[in-house]
PDB file of C-alpha atoms and ligand atoms in Angstrom:
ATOM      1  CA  UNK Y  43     105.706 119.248 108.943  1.00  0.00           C
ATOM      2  CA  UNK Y  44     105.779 116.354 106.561  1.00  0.00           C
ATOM      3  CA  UNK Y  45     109.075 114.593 105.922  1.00  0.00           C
ATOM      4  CA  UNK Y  46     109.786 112.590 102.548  1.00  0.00           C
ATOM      5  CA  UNK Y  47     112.502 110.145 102.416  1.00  0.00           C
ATOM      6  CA  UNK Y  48     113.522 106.851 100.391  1.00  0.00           C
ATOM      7  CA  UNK Y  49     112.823 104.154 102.885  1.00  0.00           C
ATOM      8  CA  UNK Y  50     115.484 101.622 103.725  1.00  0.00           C
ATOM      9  CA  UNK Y  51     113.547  98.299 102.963  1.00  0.00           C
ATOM     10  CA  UNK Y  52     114.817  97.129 106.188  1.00  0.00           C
ATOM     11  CA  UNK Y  53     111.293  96.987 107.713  1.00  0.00           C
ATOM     12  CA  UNK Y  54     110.629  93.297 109.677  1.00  0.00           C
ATOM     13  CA  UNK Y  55     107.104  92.112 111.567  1.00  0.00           C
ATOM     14  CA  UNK Y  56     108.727  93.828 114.614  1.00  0.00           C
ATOM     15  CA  UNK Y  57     110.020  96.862 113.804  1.00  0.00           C
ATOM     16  CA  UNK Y  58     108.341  98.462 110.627  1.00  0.00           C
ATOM     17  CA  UNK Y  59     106.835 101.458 112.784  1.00  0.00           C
ATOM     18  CA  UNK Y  60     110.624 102.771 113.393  1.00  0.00           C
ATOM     19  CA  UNK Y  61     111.683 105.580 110.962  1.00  0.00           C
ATOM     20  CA  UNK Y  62     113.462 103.426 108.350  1.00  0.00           C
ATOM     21  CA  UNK Y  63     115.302 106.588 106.771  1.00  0.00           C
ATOM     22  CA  UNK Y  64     117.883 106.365 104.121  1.00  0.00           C
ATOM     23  CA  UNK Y  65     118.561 109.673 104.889  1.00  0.00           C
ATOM     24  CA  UNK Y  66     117.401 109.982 101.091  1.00  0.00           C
ATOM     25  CA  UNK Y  67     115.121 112.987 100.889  1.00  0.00           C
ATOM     26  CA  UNK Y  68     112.502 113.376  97.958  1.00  0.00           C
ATOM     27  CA  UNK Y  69     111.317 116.682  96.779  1.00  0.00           C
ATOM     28  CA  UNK Y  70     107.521 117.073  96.584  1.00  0.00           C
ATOM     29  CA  UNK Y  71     107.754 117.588  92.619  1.00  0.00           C
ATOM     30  CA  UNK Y  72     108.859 113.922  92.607  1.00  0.00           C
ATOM     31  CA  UNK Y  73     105.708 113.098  94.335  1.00  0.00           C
ATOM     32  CA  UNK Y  74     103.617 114.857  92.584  1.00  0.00           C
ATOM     33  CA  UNK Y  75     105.089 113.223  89.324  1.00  0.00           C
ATOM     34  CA  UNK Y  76     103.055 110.247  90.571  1.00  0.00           C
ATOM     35  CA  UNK Y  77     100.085 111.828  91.202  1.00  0.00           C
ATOM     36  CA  UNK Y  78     100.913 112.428  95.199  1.00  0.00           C
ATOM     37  CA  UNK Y  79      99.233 115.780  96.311  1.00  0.00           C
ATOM     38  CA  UNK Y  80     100.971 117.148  99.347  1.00  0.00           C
ATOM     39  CA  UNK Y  81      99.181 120.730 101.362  1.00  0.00           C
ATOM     40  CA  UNK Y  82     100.224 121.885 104.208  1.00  0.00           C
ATOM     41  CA  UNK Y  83      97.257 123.341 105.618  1.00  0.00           C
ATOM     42  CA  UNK Y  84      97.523 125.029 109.697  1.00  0.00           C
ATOM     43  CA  UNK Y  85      93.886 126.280 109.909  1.00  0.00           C
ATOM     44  CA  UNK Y  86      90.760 124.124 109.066  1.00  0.00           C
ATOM     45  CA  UNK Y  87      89.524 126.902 106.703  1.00  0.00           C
ATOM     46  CA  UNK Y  88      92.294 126.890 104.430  1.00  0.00           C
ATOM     47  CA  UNK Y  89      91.466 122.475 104.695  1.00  0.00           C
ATOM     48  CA  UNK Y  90      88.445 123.385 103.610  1.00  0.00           C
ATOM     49  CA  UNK Y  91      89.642 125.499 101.072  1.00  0.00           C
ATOM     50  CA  UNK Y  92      91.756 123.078  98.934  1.00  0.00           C
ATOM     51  CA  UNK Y  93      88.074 120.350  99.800  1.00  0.00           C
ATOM     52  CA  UNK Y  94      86.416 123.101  97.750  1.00  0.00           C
ATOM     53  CA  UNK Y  95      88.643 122.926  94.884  1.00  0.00           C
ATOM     54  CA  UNK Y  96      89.202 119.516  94.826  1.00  0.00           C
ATOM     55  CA  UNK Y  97      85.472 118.587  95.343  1.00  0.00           C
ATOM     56  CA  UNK Y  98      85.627 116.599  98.460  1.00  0.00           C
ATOM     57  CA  UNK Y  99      82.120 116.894 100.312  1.00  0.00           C
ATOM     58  CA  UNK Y 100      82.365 115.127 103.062  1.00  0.00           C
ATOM     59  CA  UNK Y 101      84.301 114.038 105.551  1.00  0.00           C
ATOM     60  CA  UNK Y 102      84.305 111.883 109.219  1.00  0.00           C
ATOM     61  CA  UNK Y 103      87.251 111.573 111.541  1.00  0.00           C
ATOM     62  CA  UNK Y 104      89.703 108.282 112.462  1.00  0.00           C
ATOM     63  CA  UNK Y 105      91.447 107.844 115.283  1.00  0.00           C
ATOM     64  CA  UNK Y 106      93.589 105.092 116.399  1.00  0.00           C
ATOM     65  CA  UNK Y 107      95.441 104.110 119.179  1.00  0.00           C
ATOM     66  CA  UNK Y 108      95.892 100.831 121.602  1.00  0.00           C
ATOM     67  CA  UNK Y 109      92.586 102.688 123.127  1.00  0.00           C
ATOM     68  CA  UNK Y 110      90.274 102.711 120.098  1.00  0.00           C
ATOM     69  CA  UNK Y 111      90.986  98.696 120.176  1.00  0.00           C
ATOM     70  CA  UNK Y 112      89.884  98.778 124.121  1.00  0.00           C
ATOM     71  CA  UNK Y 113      93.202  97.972 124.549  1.00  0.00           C
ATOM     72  CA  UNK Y 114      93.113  94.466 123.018  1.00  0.00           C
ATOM     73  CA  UNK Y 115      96.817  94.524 121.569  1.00  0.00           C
ATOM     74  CA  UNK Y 116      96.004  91.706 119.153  1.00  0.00           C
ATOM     75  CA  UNK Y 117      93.287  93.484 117.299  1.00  0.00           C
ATOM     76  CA  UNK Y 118      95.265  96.714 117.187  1.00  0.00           C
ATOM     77  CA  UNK Y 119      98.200  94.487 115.693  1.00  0.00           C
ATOM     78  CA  UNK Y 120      95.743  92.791 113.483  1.00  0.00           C
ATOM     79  CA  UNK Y 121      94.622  96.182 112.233  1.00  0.00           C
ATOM     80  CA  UNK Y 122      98.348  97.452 112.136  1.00  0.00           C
ATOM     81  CA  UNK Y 123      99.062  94.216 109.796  1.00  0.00           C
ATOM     82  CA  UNK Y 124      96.366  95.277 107.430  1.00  0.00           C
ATOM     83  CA  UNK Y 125      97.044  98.658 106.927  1.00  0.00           C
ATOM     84  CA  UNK Y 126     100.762  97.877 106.126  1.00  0.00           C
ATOM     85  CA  UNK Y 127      99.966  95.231 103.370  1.00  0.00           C
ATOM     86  CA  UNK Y 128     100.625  96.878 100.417  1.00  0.00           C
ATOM     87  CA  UNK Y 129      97.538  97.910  98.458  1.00  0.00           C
ATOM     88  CA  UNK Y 130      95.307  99.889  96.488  1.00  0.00           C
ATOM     89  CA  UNK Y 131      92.305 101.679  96.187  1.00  0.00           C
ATOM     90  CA  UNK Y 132      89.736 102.491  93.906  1.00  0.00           C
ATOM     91  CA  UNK Y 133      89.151 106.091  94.784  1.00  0.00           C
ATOM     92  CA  UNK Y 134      91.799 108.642  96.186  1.00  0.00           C
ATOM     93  CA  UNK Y 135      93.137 108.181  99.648  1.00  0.00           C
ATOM     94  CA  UNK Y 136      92.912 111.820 101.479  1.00  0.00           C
ATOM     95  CA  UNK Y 137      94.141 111.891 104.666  1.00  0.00           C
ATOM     96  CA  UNK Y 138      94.552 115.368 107.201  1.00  0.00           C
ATOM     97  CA  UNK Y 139      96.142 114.772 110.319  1.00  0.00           C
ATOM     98  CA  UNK Y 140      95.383 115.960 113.344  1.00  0.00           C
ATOM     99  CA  UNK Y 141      97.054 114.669 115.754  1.00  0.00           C
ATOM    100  CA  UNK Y 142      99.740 112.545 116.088  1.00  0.00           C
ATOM    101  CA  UNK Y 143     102.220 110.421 113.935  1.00  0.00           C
ATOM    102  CA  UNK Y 144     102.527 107.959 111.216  1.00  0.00           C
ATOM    103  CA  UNK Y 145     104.000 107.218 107.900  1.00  0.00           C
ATOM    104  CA  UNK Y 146     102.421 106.453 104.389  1.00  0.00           C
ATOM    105  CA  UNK Y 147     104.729 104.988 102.042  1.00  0.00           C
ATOM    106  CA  UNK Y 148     104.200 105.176  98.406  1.00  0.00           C
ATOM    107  CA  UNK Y 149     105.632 103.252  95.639  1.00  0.00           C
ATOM    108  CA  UNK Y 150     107.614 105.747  92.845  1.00  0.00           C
ATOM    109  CA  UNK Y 151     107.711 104.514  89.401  1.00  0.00           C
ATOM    110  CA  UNK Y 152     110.843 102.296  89.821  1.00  0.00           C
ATOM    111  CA  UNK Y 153     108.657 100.421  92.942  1.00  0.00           C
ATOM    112  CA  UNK Y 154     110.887 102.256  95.270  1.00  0.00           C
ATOM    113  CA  UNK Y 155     109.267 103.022  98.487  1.00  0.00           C
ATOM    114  CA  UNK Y 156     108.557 106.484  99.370  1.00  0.00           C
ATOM    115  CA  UNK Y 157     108.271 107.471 102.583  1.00  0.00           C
ATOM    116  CA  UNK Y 158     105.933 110.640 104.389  1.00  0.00           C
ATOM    117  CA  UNK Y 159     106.113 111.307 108.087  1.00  0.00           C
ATOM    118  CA  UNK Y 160     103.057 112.754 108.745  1.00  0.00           C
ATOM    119  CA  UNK Y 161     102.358 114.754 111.424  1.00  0.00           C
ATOM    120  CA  UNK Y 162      99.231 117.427 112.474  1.00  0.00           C
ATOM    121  CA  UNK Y 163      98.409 119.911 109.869  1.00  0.00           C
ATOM    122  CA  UNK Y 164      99.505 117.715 106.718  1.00  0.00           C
ATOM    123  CA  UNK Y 165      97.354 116.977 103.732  1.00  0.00           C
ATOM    124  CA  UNK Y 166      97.974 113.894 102.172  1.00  0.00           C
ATOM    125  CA  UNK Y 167      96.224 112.308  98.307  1.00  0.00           C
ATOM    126  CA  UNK Y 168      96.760 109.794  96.960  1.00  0.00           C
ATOM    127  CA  UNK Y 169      95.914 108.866  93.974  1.00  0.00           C
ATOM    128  CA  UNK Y 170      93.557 105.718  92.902  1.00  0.00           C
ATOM    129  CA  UNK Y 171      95.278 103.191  91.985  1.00  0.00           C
ATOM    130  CA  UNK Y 172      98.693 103.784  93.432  1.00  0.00           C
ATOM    131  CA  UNK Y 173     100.537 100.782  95.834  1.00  0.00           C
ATOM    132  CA  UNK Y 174     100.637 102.314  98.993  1.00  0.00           C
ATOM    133  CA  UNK Y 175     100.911 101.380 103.097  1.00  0.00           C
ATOM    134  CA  UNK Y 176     100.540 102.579 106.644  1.00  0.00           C
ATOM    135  CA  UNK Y 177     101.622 102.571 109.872  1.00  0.00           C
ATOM    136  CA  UNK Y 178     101.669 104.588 112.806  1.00  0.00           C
ATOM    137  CA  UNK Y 179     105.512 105.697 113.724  1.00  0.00           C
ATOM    138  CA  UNK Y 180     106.834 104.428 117.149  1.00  0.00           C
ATOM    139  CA  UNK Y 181     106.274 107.731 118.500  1.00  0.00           C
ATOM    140  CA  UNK Y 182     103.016 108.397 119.777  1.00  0.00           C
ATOM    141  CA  UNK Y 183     101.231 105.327 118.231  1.00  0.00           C
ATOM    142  CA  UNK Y 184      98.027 107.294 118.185  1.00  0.00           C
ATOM    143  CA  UNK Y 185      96.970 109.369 115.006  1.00  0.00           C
ATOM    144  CA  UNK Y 186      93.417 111.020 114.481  1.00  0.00           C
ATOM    145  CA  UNK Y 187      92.894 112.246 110.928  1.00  0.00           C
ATOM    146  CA  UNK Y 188      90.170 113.408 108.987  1.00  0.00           C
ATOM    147  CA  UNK Y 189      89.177 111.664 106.097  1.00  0.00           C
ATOM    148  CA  UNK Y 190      87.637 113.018 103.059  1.00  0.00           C
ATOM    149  CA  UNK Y 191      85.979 112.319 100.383  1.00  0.00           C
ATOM    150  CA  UNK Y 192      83.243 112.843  97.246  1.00  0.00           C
ATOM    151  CA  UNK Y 193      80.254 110.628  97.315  1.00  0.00           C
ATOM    152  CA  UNK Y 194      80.543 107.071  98.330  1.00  0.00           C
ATOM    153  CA  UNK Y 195      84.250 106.254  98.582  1.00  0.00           C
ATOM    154  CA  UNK Y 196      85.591 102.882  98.238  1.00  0.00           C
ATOM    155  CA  UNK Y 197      87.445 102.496 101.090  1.00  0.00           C
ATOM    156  CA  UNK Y 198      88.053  98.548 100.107  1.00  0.00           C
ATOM    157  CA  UNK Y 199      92.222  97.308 100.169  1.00  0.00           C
ATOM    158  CA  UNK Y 200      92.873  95.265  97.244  1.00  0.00           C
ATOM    159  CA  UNK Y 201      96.265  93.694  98.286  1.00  0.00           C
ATOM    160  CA  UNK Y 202      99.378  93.897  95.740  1.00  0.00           C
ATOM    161  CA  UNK Y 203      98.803  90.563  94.138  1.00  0.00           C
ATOM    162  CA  UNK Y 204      94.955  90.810  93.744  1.00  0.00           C
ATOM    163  CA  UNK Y 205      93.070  92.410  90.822  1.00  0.00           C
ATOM    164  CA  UNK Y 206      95.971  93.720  88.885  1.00  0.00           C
ATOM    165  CA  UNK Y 207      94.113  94.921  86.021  1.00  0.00           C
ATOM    166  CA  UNK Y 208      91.375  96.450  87.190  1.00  0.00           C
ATOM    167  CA  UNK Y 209      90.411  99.889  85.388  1.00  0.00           C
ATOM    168  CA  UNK Y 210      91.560 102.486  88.307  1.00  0.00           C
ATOM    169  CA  UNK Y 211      94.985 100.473  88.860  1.00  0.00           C
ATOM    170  CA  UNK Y 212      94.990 100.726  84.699  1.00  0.00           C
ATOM    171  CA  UNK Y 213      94.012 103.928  84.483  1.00  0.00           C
ATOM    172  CA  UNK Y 214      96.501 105.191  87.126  1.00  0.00           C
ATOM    173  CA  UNK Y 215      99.696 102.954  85.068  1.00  0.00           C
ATOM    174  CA  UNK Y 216      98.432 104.950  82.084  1.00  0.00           C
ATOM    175  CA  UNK Y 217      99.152 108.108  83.840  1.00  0.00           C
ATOM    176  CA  UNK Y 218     102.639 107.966  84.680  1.00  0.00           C
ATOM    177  CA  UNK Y 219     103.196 107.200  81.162  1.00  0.00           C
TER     178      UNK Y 219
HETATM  179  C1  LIG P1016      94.590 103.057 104.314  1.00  0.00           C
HETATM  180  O1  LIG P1016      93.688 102.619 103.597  1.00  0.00           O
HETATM  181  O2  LIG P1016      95.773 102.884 104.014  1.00  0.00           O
HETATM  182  C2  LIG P1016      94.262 103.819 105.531  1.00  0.00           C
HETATM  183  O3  LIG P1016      93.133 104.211 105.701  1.00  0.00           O
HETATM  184  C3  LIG P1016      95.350 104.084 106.500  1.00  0.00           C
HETATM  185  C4  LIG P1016      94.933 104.646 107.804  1.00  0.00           C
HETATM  186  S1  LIG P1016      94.568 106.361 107.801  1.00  0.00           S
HETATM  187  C5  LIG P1016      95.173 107.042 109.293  1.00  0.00           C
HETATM  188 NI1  LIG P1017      95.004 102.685 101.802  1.00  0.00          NI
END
């Protein structure tokens, strides 16, 4: 079951995949004040249920682990480093896990970060637009989640820093307002 906390900003190169708790927990109405949709969902039909709803048509399958780099630790880290830059998307993020561990951490209106632990059978949106990170926890290090989607997602990171302005990182400011 998902777990969402105010992380402790005490994250370094070497050990942001620990928990970094404040011990701060953050009710889902908080999240979904930012546009954060949270479902837990323990059968694939009722997954497919709230894809219905929400539209999303397709869908493939990540997994990652040390393996899925064939074991070459510096590619893993390399891909590690990139998923924990800070960024943004164009389209929604929707991640169900299936197995394993790791944390998203989303940025609440005051740039605080937010923290899910997200483990098998959690739903996870987030919203275009929204300043967001990843890691898998120092737990399993392995997660394999299914991905999903509408047509042809755009899947591309634009780091905090880069393209400010664009229209879904507008249009996404306008909509906390
Ligand atoms: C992203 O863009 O942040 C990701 O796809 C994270 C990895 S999903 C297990
Ligand atoms: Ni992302």
């Amino acid at each position: 079951m998902v777990e969402f906390y105010y992380h402790d900003n005490k994250d370094t190169p070497d050990n942001f995949t620990e928990a970094h708790s404040t011990g701060e927990h953050v009710p889902e109405a908080e999240l979904a004040r930012i546009g954060v949709f949270y479902r837990k969902c323990p059968t694939i039909e009722e997954l497919d249920k709230v894809a219905v709803e929400r539209q999303y048509k397709n869908r493939d399958e990540i997994t990652l682990n040390l393996k899925t780099f064939n074991n070459d630790l510096d590619a893993y880290n390399a891909k590690m480093k990139q998923f924990y830059a800070e960024h943004y998307h164009e389209d929604e993020e929707i991640r169900y896990i299936v197995e394993g561990e790791g944390y998203f951490d989303v940025r609440n209106k005051d740039d605080r970060w937010i923290r899910a632990r997200m483990e098998p059978e959690d739903l996870l949106v987030l919203p275009a637009g929204i300043y967001h990170r990843f890691t898998l926890s120092d737990g399993p290090k392995h997660i394999k989640a299914i991905r999903l989607f509408k047509d042809e997602p755009k899947w591309e990171a634009i780091n905090r820093g880069d393209r400010p302005d664009s229209a879904a990182r507008q249009e996404y400011v306008q909509s906390l307002a």
